[in-house]
Short mmCIF file of N, CA and C in Angstrom, two decimals:
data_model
loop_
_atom_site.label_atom_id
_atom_site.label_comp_id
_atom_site.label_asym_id
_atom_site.label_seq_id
_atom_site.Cartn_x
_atom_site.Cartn_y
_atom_site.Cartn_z
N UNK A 1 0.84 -1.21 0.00
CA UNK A 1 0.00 0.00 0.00
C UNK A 1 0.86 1.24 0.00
N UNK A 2 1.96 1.31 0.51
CA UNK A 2 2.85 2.36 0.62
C UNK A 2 3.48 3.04 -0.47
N UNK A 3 3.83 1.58 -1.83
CA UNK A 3 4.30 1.68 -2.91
C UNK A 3 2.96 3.17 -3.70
N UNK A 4 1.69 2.44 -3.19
CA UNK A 4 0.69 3.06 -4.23
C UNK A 4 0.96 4.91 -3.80
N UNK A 5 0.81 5.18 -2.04
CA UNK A 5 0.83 6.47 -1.80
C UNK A 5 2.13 6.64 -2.90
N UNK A 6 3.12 6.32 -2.52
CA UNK A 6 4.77 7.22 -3.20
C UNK A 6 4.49 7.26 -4.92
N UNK A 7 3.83 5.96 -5.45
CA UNK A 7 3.85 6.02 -6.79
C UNK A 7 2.41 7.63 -7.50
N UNK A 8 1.63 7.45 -6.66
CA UNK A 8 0.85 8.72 -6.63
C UNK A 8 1.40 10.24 -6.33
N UNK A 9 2.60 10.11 -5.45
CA UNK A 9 2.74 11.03 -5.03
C UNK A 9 3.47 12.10 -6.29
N UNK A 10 4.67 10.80 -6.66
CA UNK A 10 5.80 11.24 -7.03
C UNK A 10 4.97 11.67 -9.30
N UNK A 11 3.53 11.34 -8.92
CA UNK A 11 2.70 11.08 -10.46
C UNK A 11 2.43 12.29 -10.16
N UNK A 12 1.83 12.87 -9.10
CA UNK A 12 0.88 13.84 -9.55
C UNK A 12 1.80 15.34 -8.78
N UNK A 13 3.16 15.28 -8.13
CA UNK A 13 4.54 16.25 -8.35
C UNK A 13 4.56 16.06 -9.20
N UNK A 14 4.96 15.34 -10.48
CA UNK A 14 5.39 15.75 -11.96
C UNK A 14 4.28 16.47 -12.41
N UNK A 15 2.90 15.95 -12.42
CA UNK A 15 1.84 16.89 -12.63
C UNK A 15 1.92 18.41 -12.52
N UNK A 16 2.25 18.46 -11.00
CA UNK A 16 2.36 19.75 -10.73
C UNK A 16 2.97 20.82 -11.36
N UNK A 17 4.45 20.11 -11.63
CA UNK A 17 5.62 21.05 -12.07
C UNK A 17 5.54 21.09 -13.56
N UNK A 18 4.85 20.25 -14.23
CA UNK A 18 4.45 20.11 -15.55
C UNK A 18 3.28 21.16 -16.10
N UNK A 19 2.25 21.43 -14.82
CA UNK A 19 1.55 22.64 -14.90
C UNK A 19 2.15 23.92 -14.69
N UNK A 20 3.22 23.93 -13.64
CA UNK A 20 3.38 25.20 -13.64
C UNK A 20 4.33 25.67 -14.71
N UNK A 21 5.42 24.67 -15.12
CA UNK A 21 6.11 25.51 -16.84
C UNK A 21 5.38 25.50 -17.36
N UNK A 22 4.36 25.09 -17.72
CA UNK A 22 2.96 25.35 -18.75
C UNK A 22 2.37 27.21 -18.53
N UNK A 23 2.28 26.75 -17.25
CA UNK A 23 1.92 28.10 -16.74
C UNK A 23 2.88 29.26 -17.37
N UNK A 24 3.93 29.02 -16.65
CA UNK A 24 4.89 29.99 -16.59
C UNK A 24 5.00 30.53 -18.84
N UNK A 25 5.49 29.47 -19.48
CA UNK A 25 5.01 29.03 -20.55
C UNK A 25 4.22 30.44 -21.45
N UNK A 26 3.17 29.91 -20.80
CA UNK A 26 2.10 30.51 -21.43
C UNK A 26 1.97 32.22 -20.98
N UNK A 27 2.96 32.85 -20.25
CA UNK A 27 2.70 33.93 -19.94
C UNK A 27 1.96 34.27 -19.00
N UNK A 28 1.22 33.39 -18.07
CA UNK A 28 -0.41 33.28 -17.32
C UNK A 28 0.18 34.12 -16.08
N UNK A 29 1.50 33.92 -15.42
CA UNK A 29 1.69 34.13 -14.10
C UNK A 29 1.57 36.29 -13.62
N UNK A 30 0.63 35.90 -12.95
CA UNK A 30 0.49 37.61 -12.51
C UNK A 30 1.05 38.06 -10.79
N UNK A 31 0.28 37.53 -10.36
CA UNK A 31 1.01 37.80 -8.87
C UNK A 31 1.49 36.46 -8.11
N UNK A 32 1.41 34.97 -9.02
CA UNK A 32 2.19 34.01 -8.43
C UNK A 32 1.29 33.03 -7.50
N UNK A 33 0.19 33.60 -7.05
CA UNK A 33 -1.21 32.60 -6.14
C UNK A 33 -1.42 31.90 -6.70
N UNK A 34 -1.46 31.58 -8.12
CA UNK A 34 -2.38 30.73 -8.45
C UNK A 34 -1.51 29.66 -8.22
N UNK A 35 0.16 29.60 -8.92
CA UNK A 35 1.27 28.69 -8.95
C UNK A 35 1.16 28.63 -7.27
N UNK A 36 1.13 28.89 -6.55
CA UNK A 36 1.82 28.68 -5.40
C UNK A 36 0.68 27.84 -4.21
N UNK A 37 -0.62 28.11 -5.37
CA UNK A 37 -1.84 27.42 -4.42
C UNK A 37 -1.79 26.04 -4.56
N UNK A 38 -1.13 25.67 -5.69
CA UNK A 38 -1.03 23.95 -6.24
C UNK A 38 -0.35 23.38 -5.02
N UNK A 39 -1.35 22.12 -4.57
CA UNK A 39 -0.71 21.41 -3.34
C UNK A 39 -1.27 20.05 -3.59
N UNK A 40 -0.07 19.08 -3.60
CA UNK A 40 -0.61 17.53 -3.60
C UNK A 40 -0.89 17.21 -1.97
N UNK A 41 -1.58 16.04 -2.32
CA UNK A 41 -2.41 15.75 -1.43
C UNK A 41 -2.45 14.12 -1.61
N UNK A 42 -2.19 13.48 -0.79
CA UNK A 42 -2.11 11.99 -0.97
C UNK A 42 -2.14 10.69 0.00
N UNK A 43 -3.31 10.31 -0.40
CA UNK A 43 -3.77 9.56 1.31
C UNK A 43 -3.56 8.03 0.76
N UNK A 44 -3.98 6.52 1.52
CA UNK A 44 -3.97 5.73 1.31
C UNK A 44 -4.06 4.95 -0.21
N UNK A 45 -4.93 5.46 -0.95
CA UNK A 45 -4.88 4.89 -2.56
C UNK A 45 -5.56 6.05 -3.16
N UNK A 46 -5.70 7.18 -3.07
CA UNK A 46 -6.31 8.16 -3.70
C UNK A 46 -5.04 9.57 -3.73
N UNK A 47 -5.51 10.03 -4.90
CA UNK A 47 -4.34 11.43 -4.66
C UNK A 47 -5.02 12.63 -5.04
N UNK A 48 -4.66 13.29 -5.02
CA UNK A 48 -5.70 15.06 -5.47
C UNK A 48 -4.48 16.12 -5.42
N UNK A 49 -4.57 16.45 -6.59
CA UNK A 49 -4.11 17.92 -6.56
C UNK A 49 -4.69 19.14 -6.48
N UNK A 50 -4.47 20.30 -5.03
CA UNK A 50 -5.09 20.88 -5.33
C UNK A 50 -4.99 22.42 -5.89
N UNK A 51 -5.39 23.47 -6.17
CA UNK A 51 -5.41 24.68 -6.82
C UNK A 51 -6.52 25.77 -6.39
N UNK A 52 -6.46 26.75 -6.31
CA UNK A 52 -7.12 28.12 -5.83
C UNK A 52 -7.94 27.89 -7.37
N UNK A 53 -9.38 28.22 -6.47
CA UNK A 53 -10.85 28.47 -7.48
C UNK A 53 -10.34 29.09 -9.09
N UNK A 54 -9.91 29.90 -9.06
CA UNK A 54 -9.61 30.40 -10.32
C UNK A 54 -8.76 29.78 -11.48
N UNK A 55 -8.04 28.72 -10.79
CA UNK A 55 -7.24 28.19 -12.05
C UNK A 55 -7.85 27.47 -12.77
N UNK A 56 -8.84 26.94 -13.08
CA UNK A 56 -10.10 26.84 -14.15
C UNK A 56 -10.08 27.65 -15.12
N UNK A 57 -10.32 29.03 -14.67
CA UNK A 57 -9.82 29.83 -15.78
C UNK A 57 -9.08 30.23 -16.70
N UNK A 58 -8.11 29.87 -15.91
CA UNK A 58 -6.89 29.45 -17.28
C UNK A 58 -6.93 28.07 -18.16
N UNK A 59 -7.26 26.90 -17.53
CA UNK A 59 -7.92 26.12 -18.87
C UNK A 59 -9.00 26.46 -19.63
N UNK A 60 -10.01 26.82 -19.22
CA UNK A 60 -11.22 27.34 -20.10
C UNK A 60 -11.43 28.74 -20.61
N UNK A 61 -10.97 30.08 -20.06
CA UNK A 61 -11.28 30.98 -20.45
C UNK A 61 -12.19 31.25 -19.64
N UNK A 62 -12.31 32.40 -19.55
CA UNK A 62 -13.49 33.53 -18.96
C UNK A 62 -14.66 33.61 -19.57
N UNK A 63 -15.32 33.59 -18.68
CA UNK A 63 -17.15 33.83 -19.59
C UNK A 63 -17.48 34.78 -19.99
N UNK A 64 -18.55 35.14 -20.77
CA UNK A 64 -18.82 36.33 -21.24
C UNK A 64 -19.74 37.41 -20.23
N UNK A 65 -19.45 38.70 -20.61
CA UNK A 65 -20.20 39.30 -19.50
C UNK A 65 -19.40 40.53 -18.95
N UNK A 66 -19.79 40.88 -18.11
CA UNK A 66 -19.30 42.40 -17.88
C UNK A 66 -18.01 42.33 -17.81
N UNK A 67 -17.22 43.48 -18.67
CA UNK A 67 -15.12 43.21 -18.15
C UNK A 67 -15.11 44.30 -16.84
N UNK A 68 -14.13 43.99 -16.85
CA UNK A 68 -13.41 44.08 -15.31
C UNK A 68 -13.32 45.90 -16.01
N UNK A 69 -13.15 46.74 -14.31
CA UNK A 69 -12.61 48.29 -14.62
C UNK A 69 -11.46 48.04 -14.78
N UNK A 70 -11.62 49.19 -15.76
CA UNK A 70 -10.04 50.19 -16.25
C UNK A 70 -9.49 48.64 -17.66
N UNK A 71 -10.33 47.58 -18.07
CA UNK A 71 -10.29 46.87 -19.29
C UNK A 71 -9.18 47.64 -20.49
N UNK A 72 -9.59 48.52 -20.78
CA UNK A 72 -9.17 49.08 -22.21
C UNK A 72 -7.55 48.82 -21.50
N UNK A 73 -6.92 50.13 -20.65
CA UNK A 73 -5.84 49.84 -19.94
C UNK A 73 -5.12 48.88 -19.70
N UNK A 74 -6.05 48.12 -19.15
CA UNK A 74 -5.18 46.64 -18.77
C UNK A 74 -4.32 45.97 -19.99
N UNK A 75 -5.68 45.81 -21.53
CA UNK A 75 -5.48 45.36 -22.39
C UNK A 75 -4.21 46.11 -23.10
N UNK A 76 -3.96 47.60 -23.38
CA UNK A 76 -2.94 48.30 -23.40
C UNK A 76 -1.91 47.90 -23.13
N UNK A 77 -1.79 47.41 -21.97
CA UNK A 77 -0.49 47.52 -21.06
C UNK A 77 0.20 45.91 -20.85
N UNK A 78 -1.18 45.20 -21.19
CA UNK A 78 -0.75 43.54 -21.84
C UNK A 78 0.21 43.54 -23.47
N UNK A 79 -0.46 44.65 -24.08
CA UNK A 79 0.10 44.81 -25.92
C UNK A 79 1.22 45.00 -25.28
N UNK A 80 1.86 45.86 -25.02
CA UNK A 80 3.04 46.67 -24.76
C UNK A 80 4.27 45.81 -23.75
#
C-alpha cells in the first residue's frame, strides 16, 4: 500500500511542475497565487491535486459578460 501512496505522489509532483512551466510558458503568471496554491495531497490509494478556485480559468477561459474596470488599460499595457 505504501508503494501506491509514493507512486501517486511522485505522479501527480510531476503533474504539478508540468503545470506550472505550462503556466509559466504561457505567460499566465500575474502575482504568483495561483502557482503557489497547487498542493498535492495523498492519502492511502487516492491522490488530489489541489489549486485556488480560479485556475479553471486558465484552462477554459473567462465567460462572457461584464469586463473588469479600467479593461481598455489593462489590455494596453498587456500589448506593450
Amino acid at each position: 500500500m505504501n508503494d501506491v501512496k509514493q507512486i501517486l505522489g511522485i505522479a501527480l509532483e510531476e503533474l504539478k511542475q508540468r503545470i506550472i512551466a505550462n503556466h509559466v510558458a504561457a505567460g499566465q503568471v500575474a502575482s504568483g497565487k495561483t502557482r503557489a496554491s497547487l498542493r498535492v495531497e495523498v492519502r492511502e490509494n487516492e491522490g488530489i491535486l489541489w489549486g485556488r478556485s480560479p485556475f479553471g480559468t486558465l484552462e477554459t477561459g473567462r465567460k462572457p459578460g461584464k469586463t473588469p474596470q479600467g479593461f481598455v488599460g489593462i489590455i494596453r499595457q498587456w500589448m506593450q
